Coordinates of N, CA and C in Angstrom, one line a residue:
M1 N -53.1 -49.9 -8.4 CA -53.6 -48.6 -8.2 C -55.1 -48.7 -7.7
L2 N -55.4 -48.2 -6.5 CA -56.7 -48.2 -6.0 C -57.4 -46.9 -6.2
M3 N -58.4 -46.9 -7.0 CA -59.2 -45.7 -7.3 C -60.7 -45.9 -7.1
M4 N -61.0 -46.5 -6.0 CA -62.4 -46.8 -5.7 C -63.1 -45.6 -5.3
L5 N -64.4 -45.5 -5.7 CA -65.3 -44.4 -5.2 C -64.7 -43.0 -5.6
Q6 N -64.0 -42.9 -6.7 CA -63.5 -41.6 -7.1 C -64.4 -40.9 -8.1
K7 N -65.4 -41.5 -8.6 CA -66.3 -41.0 -9.7 C -65.5 -40.5 -10.9
I8 N -64.6 -41.3 -11.3 CA -63.8 -40.8 -12.5 C -64.5 -40.8 -13.8
R9 N -65.6 -41.6 -13.9 CA -66.4 -41.7 -15.0 C -65.6 -42.1 -16.3
D10 N -66.2 -42.0 -17.4 CA -65.6 -42.4 -18.7 C -64.3 -41.5 -19.0
D11 N -64.4 -40.2 -18.7 CA -63.2 -39.4 -18.9 C -62.0 -39.9 -18.2
G12 N -62.2 -40.2 -16.9 CA -61.1 -40.7 -16.1 C -60.6 -42.0 -16.6
A13 N -61.5 -42.9 -17.0 CA -61.1 -44.2 -17.6 C -60.3 -44.0 -18.9
L14 N -60.7 -43.1 -19.7 CA -60.0 -42.8 -20.9 C -58.6 -42.3 -20.6
A15 N -58.4 -41.5 -19.6 CA -57.1 -41.0 -19.3 C -56.2 -42.1 -18.7
L16 N -56.8 -43.0 -17.9 CA -56.1 -44.1 -17.4 C -55.7 -45.1 -18.5
A17 N -56.6 -45.3 -19.4 CA -56.3 -46.2 -20.6 C -55.2 -45.7 -21.4
E18 N -55.1 -44.4 -21.6 CA -54.0 -43.7 -22.3 C -52.7 -43.9 -21.6
A19 N -52.7 -43.7 -20.2 CA -51.5 -43.9 -19.4 C -51.0 -45.4 -19.4
L20 N -52.0 -46.3 -19.5 CA -51.6 -47.7 -19.5 C -50.9 -48.2 -20.7
K21 N -51.1 -47.4 -21.8 CA -50.4 -47.7 -23.1 C -48.9 -47.8 -22.9
T22 N -48.4 -46.9 -22.0 CA -46.9 -46.9 -21.8 C -46.5 -47.4 -20.5
N23 N -47.4 -48.0 -19.7 CA -47.2 -48.5 -18.4 C -46.3 -49.7 -18.5
S24 N -45.3 -49.7 -17.6 CA -44.4 -50.9 -17.5 C -44.3 -51.4 -16.0
T25 N -45.1 -50.8 -15.1 CA -45.0 -51.2 -13.7 C -46.3 -51.5 -13.0
L26 N -47.4 -50.8 -13.4 CA -48.7 -51.0 -12.7 C -49.3 -52.4 -13.1
T27 N -49.6 -53.2 -12.0 CA -50.1 -54.6 -12.3 C -51.6 -54.7 -11.8
T28 N -52.0 -53.8 -11.0 CA -53.4 -53.9 -10.5 C -54.1 -52.5 -10.7
L29 N -55.3 -52.6 -11.2 CA -56.1 -51.4 -11.4 C -57.5 -51.7 -10.9
K30 N -57.9 -51.0 -9.8 CA -59.2 -51.2 -9.1 C -60.0 -49.9 -9.3
L31 N -61.0 -50.1 -10.1 CA -61.9 -48.9 -10.4 C -63.3 -49.2 -10.0
Q32 N -63.5 -49.7 -8.8 CA -64.8 -50.0 -8.3 C -65.6 -48.7 -8.0
R33 N -66.9 -48.8 -8.4 CA -67.8 -47.7 -8.1 C -67.3 -46.3 -8.6
N34 N -67.0 -46.3 -9.9 CA -66.5 -45.1 -10.5 C -67.3 -44.5 -11.6
L35 N -68.5 -45.1 -11.8 CA -69.4 -44.6 -12.8 C -68.8 -44.8 -14.2
V36 N -68.0 -45.8 -14.4 CA -67.4 -46.1 -15.7 C -68.5 -46.7 -16.6
R37 N -68.7 -46.2 -17.8 CA -69.7 -46.8 -18.7 C -69.0 -47.3 -20.0
L38 N -69.8 -47.3 -21.0 CA -69.4 -47.9 -22.3 C -68.0 -47.3 -22.8
H39 N -67.9 -46.0 -22.9 CA -66.7 -45.4 -23.5 C -65.5 -45.7 -22.7
G40 N -65.6 -45.7 -21.4 CA -64.5 -46.0 -20.5 C -64.1 -47.5 -20.7
A41 N -65.1 -48.4 -20.8 CA -64.8 -49.8 -21.0 C -64.1 -50.0 -22.3
L42 N -64.6 -49.3 -23.4 CA -64.0 -49.5 -24.7 C -62.5 -49.0 -24.7
A43 N -62.3 -47.9 -24.0 CA -60.9 -47.5 -23.9 C -60.0 -48.4 -23.2
L44 N -60.5 -49.0 -22.1 CA -59.7 -50.0 -21.3 C -59.5 -51.2 -22.1
S45 N -60.5 -51.7 -22.9 CA -60.4 -52.9 -23.6 C -59.4 -52.7 -24.8
Y46 N -59.4 -51.6 -25.4 CA -58.4 -51.3 -26.4 C -57.0 -51.3 -25.9
T47 N -56.8 -50.8 -24.7 CA -55.5 -50.8 -24.1 C -55.1 -52.2 -23.6
L48 N -56.0 -53.0 -23.2 CA -55.7 -54.4 -22.8 C -55.1 -55.2 -23.9
K49 N -55.4 -54.8 -25.1 CA -54.9 -55.5 -26.3 C -53.3 -55.4 -26.4
T50 N -52.8 -54.3 -25.9 CA -51.4 -54.1 -26.0 C -50.6 -54.0 -24.7
N51 N -51.3 -53.8 -23.6 CA -50.6 -53.7 -22.3 C -50.1 -55.1 -21.9
S52 N -48.9 -55.1 -21.4 CA -48.3 -56.4 -21.0 C -47.9 -56.5 -19.5
T53 N -48.4 -55.6 -18.7 CA -48.1 -55.6 -17.3 C -49.3 -55.8 -16.4
L54 N -50.4 -55.3 -16.8 CA -51.6 -55.3 -15.9 C -52.1 -56.8 -15.7
I55 N -52.2 -57.2 -14.5 CA -52.7 -58.6 -14.2 C -54.1 -58.6 -13.5
T56 N -54.5 -57.5 -12.9 CA -55.8 -57.4 -12.3 C -56.5 -56.2 -12.7
L57 N -57.7 -56.3 -13.2 CA -58.6 -55.2 -13.6 C -59.9 -55.4 -12.9
D58 N -60.2 -54.5 -12.0 CA -61.4 -54.6 -11.2 C -62.4 -53.5 -11.5
L59 N -63.5 -53.8 -12.2 CA -64.5 -52.9 -12.6 C -65.8 -53.1 -11.9
Q60 N -65.8 -53.6 -10.7 CA -67.0 -53.8 -9.9 C -67.8 -52.6 -9.8
N61 N -69.1 -52.8 -9.8 CA -70.1 -51.7 -9.5 C -69.9 -50.5 -10.4
N62 N -69.8 -50.7 -11.7 CA -69.8 -49.6 -12.6 C -71.0 -49.8 -13.5
D63 N -71.0 -49.4 -14.7 CA -72.2 -49.5 -15.6 C -71.8 -49.7 -17.0
I64 N -70.9 -50.7 -17.2 CA -70.4 -51.0 -18.5 C -71.3 -51.7 -19.4
R65 N -72.2 -52.4 -18.9 CA -73.3 -53.2 -19.6 C -72.7 -54.1 -20.6
D66 N -73.6 -54.6 -21.5 CA -73.2 -55.7 -22.4 C -72.1 -55.2 -23.4
Y67 N -72.3 -54.1 -24.1 CA -71.3 -53.7 -25.1 C -69.9 -53.5 -24.5
G68 N -69.9 -52.9 -23.3 CA -68.6 -52.6 -22.7 C -67.9 -53.9 -22.3
A69 N -68.7 -54.9 -21.8 CA -68.2 -56.2 -21.4 C -67.8 -57.0 -22.6
Q70 N -68.5 -56.9 -23.7 CA -68.2 -57.6 -24.9 C -66.8 -57.1 -25.4
A71 N -66.6 -55.8 -25.4 CA -65.3 -55.3 -25.8 C -64.2 -55.8 -25.0
L72 N -64.4 -55.9 -23.7 CA -63.4 -56.5 -22.8 C -63.1 -58.0 -23.1
G73 N -64.2 -58.7 -23.5 CA -64.1 -60.1 -23.9 C -63.2 -60.2 -25.2
Q74 N -63.4 -59.3 -26.1 CA -62.6 -59.3 -27.3 C -61.1 -59.0 -27.0
A75 N -60.9 -58.1 -26.0 CA -59.5 -57.9 -25.6 C -58.9 -59.1 -25.0
L76 N -59.7 -59.9 -24.3 CA -59.1 -61.1 -23.7 C -58.6 -62.1 -24.7
K77 N -59.1 -62.1 -25.9 CA -58.7 -63.0 -27.0 C -57.2 -62.7 -27.4
I78 N -56.8 -61.4 -27.1 CA -55.4 -61.0 -27.5 C -54.5 -60.9 -26.2
N79 N -55.1 -60.4 -25.1 CA -54.3 -60.1 -23.9 C -53.7 -61.5 -23.4
S80 N -52.5 -61.4 -22.9 CA -51.9 -62.6 -22.4 C -51.3 -62.4 -21.0
T81 N -51.7 -61.4 -20.3 CA -51.1 -61.1 -19.0 C -52.2 -61.0 -17.9
L82 N -53.4 -60.6 -18.2 CA -54.5 -60.4 -17.2 C -54.9 -61.7 -16.6
T83 N -54.8 -61.8 -15.3 CA -55.2 -63.1 -14.6 C -56.6 -62.9 -13.9
T84 N -56.9 -61.7 -13.6 CA -58.2 -61.4 -12.9 C -59.0 -60.3 -13.5
L85 N -60.2 -60.6 -13.8 CA -61.1 -59.5 -14.4 C -62.4 -59.6 -13.6
D86 N -62.7 -58.5 -12.9 CA -63.9 -58.5 -12.0 C -64.9 -57.5 -12.6
L87 N -66.0 -58.1 -13.1 CA -67.1 -57.3 -13.7 C -68.4 -57.4 -12.9
W88 N -68.2 -57.6 -11.6 CA -69.3 -57.7 -10.6 C -70.3 -56.5 -10.7
N89 N -71.6 -56.8 -10.8 CA -72.6 -55.7 -10.8 C -72.4 -54.7 -11.9
N90 N -72.5 -55.1 -13.2 CA -72.3 -54.2 -14.3 C -73.5 -54.3 -15.3
M91 N -74.6 -54.9 -14.9 CA -75.8 -55.0 -15.7 C -75.5 -55.8 -17.0
I92 N -74.7 -56.9 -16.9 CA -74.4 -57.6 -18.2 C -75.1 -58.9 -18.2
G93 N -75.4 -59.4 -19.4 CA -76.3 -60.6 -19.5 C -75.7 -61.8 -20.2
D94 N -76.5 -62.7 -20.7 CA -76.1 -63.9 -21.4 C -75.3 -63.7 -22.6
T95 N -75.5 -62.7 -23.4 CA -74.7 -62.5 -24.6 C -73.2 -62.2 -24.2
V96 N -73.0 -61.5 -23.1 CA -71.7 -61.3 -22.6 C -71.0 -62.6 -22.1
A97 N -71.8 -63.4 -21.5 CA -71.3 -64.7 -21.0 C -70.8 -65.5 -22.2
Q98 N -71.6 -65.5 -23.3 CA -71.2 -66.2 -24.5 C -69.9 -65.6 -25.1
A99 N -69.8 -64.3 -25.2 CA -68.6 -63.6 -25.7 C -67.4 -63.9 -24.8
L100 N -67.6 -63.9 -23.5 CA -66.5 -64.2 -22.6 C -66.0 -65.6 -22.8
S101 N -67.0 -66.5 -22.9 CA -66.6 -68.0 -23.1 C -65.8 -68.2 -24.4
E102 N -66.2 -67.4 -25.4 CA -65.5 -67.5 -26.7 C -64.0 -67.1 -26.5
A103 N -63.8 -66.0 -25.7 CA -62.5 -65.5 -25.5 C -61.7 -66.4 -24.6
L104 N -62.4 -67.1 -23.7 CA -61.7 -68.0 -22.8 C -61.2 -69.3 -23.5
K105 N -61.7 -69.6 -24.7 CA -61.3 -70.7 -25.4 C -59.8 -70.6 -25.8
T106 N -59.4 -69.3 -26.0 CA -58.0 -69.1 -26.5 C -57.2 -68.4 -25.4
N107 N -57.8 -67.7 -24.5 CA -57.0 -67.0 -23.4 C -56.6 -68.0 -22.4
L108 N -55.3 -68.2 -22.2 CA -54.8 -69.2 -21.2 C -54.3 -68.6 -19.9
T109 N -54.4 -67.2 -19.7 CA -53.9 -66.6 -18.5 C -55.0 -66.2 -17.5
L110 N -56.2 -65.9 -18.0 CA -57.2 -65.5 -17.0 C -57.6 -66.6 -16.1
T111 N -57.5 -66.4 -14.8 CA -57.8 -67.5 -13.8 C -59.0 -67.1 -13.0
T112 N -59.4 -65.8 -12.9 CA -60.5 -65.4 -12.1 C -61.3 -64.4 -12.8
L113 N -62.6 -64.8 -12.9 CA -63.6 -63.9 -13.6 C -64.8 -63.7 -12.7
G114 N -65.0 -62.5 -12.3 CA -66.1 -62.2 -11.4 C -67.3 -61.6 -12.1
L115 N -68.4 -62.4 -12.0 CA -69.6 -62.0 -12.7 C -70.8 -61.9 -11.8
Q116 N -70.6 -61.8 -10.6 CA -71.7 -61.8 -9.6 C -72.6 -60.6 -9.8
N117 N -73.8 -60.8 -9.4 CA -74.9 -59.8 -9.4 C -75.0 -59.1 -10.8
N118 N -75.1 -59.9 -11.8 CA -75.4 -59.4 -13.2 C -76.7 -60.1 -13.6
K119 N -77.0 -60.0 -14.9 CA -78.2 -60.5 -15.5 C -77.9 -61.8 -16.2
I120 N -76.9 -62.5 -15.8 CA -76.5 -63.8 -16.5 C -77.4 -64.9 -15.9
G121 N -78.2 -65.5 -16.9 CA -79.1 -66.6 -16.5 C -78.5 -68.0 -16.8
D122 N -79.4 -68.9 -17.0 CA -79.0 -70.3 -17.2 C -78.2 -70.4 -18.5
T123 N -78.6 -69.7 -19.6 CA -77.9 -69.9 -20.8 C -76.4 -69.4 -20.7
G124 N -76.3 -68.2 -20.1 CA -74.9 -67.7 -19.9 C -74.1 -68.6 -19.0
A125 N -74.7 -69.1 -18.0 CA -74.0 -70.1 -17.1 C -73.6 -71.3 -17.8
Q126 N -74.4 -71.8 -18.7 CA -74.0 -72.9 -19.6 C -72.8 -72.6 -20.4
W127 N -72.8 -71.5 -21.0 CA -71.6 -71.1 -21.8 C -70.3 -71.1 -21.0
L128 N -70.4 -70.5 -19.9 CA -69.2 -70.5 -19.0 C -68.8 -71.8 -18.5
F129 N -69.8 -72.6 -18.2 CA -69.6 -74.0 -17.7 C -68.8 -74.8 -18.7
W130 N -69.3 -74.8 -19.9 CA -68.7 -75.6 -21.0 C -67.3 -75.2 -21.3
V131 N -67.1 -74.0 -21.4 CA -65.7 -73.6 -21.7 C -64.7 -73.8 -20.6
T132 N -65.2 -73.7 -19.3 CA -64.3 -73.9 -18.2 C -64.1 -75.4 -17.8
T133 N -65.0 -76.3 -18.3 CA -64.8 -77.7 -18.0 C -64.0 -78.4 -19.2
G134 N -63.6 -77.6 -20.1 CA -62.9 -78.2 -21.2 C -63.8 -79.1 -22.1
N135 N -65.1 -78.8 -22.2 CA -66.0 -79.5 -23.0 C -66.1 -81.0 -22.6
K136 N -66.1 -81.3 -21.3 CA -66.3 -82.7 -20.9 C -67.5 -82.7 -19.9
P137 N -68.7 -83.1 -20.5 CA -69.9 -83.0 -19.7 C -69.9 -84.0 -18.5
E138 N -69.1 -85.1 -18.6 CA -69.1 -86.1 -17.5 C -68.5 -85.5 -16.3
L139 N -67.7 -84.4 -16.4 CA -67.0 -83.9 -15.2 C -68.0 -83.1 -14.3
M140 N -68.9 -82.3 -14.9 CA -69.9 -81.5 -14.2 C -69.3 -80.7 -13.1
V141 N -68.0 -80.3 -13.2 CA -67.4 -79.4 -12.2 C -66.6 -78.4 -12.9
M142 N -66.3 -77.3 -12.1 CA -65.5 -76.2 -12.7 C -64.0 -76.7 -12.4
C143 N -63.5 -77.5 -13.2 CA -62.1 -78.0 -12.9 C -61.1 -77.7 -14.0
H144 N -61.4 -76.9 -15.0 CA -60.5 -76.6 -16.1 C -59.2 -76.1 -15.4
E145 N -58.1 -76.6 -15.8 CA -56.8 -76.2 -15.1 C -56.5 -74.7 -15.2
Q146 N -57.0 -74.0 -16.1 CA -56.6 -72.6 -16.2 C -57.6 -71.7 -15.4
F147 N -58.7 -72.3 -14.9 CA -59.7 -71.5 -14.2 C -59.8 -71.9 -12.8
K148 N -59.7 -70.9 -11.9 CA -59.8 -71.2 -10.5 C -61.2 -71.0 -10.0
M149 N -61.9 -70.0 -10.5 CA -63.2 -69.6 -10.0 C -64.0 -68.9 -11.0
V150 N -65.3 -69.2 -11.1 CA -66.2 -68.4 -11.9 C -67.4 -68.1 -10.9
I151 N -67.7 -66.8 -10.9 CA -68.8 -66.3 -10.1 C -70.0 -65.9 -11.0
I152 N -71.1 -66.6 -10.8 CA -72.2 -66.4 -11.7 C -73.4 -66.0 -10.8
S153 N -74.1 -64.8 -11.2 CA -75.2 -64.3 -10.4 C -74.9 -64.3 -8.9
D154 N -75.7 -64.9 -8.1 CA -75.4 -65.0 -6.7 C -74.8 -66.3 -6.3
Q155 N -74.5 -67.1 -7.2 CA -74.0 -68.4 -6.9 C -72.5 -68.5 -7.2
I156 N -71.7 -69.0 -6.2 CA -70.3 -69.2 -6.4 C -70.0 -70.6 -6.6
V157 N -69.3 -70.9 -7.7 CA -69.0 -72.2 -8.1 C -67.5 -72.4 -7.9
K158 N -67.0 -73.1 -7.0 CA -65.6 -73.3 -6.8 C -65.4 -74.7 -6.3
D159 N -64.7 -75.4 -7.2 CA -64.4 -76.9 -6.9 C -65.7 -77.6 -6.6
G160 N -66.8 -77.2 -7.3 CA -68.1 -77.9 -7.0 C -68.7 -78.1 -8.4
S161 N -70.0 -78.2 -8.4 CA -70.7 -78.4 -9.6 C -71.9 -77.4 -9.8
L162 N -72.2 -77.2 -11.1 CA -73.4 -76.4 -11.4 C -74.6 -77.2 -11.2
P163 N -75.8 -76.6 -11.1 CA -77.0 -77.5 -11.0 C -77.0 -78.5 -12.2
L164 N -77.5 -79.6 -12.0 CA -77.5 -80.7 -13.0 C -78.2 -80.3 -14.3
K165 N -79.2 -79.5 -14.2 CA -79.9 -79.1 -15.4 C -79.0 -78.3 -16.3
L166 N -78.0 -77.5 -15.8 CA -77.1 -76.8 -16.6 C -75.9 -77.7 -17.0
A167 N -75.5 -78.6 -16.2 CA -74.4 -79.4 -16.5 C -74.6 -80.4 -17.7
W168 N -75.9 -80.8 -17.9 CA -76.1 -81.8 -18.9 C -76.5 -81.2 -20.2
T169 N -76.7 -79.9 -20.3 CA -77.2 -79.4 -21.6 C -76.2 -78.3 -22.1
K170 N -75.8 -78.5 -23.3 CA -74.9 -77.5 -23.9 C -75.8 -76.4 -24.5
P171 N -75.2 -75.2 -24.5 CA -76.0 -74.1 -25.2 C -76.2 -74.5 -26.7
D172 N -77.3 -74.0 -27.2 CA -77.7 -74.4 -28.6 C -76.6 -74.2 -29.6
S173 N -75.9 -73.1 -29.5 CA -74.9 -72.7 -30.6 C -73.4 -73.0 -30.1
Y174 N -73.2 -73.8 -29.1 CA -71.9 -74.1 -28.7 C -71.1 -74.9 -29.7
R175 N -69.9 -74.6 -30.0 CA -69.0 -75.3 -31.0 C -67.9 -75.9 -30.3

């Protein structure tokens, strides 16, 4: 379902989340540039915990920020069907990258995570790097078999390597 530029806001996201609870056919939901904020992201994340048909959720250019993205990360720990989550340009930072990396330790279905044009810095990039390389610092590439692509800030890492300073240093609290 393509609903780009419809200005559905949180109320529209809440209605869609409610409809997704009983959905058995919709596999793609694109809500780019719809002014979705925290409450809309929370509703969608709650629904992702039980929805078993949605494989693509595109929330590009909204305003879900850290708390909304963290809620989506929590949903990824439970969801087993979503393969693509696009959070491009949502004002999210390093704490979200950490939460997402924690979710990706157990989520085996997500293959594409879009995080371009956010506030994710070196620390967040490290979190994502370590989880997607399967905790093998000698590889220094995004080669984890479950992950095709990670987009961080304005840098696209695909079958390549992160800058060496990121590749050699684990985040302080990485387990």
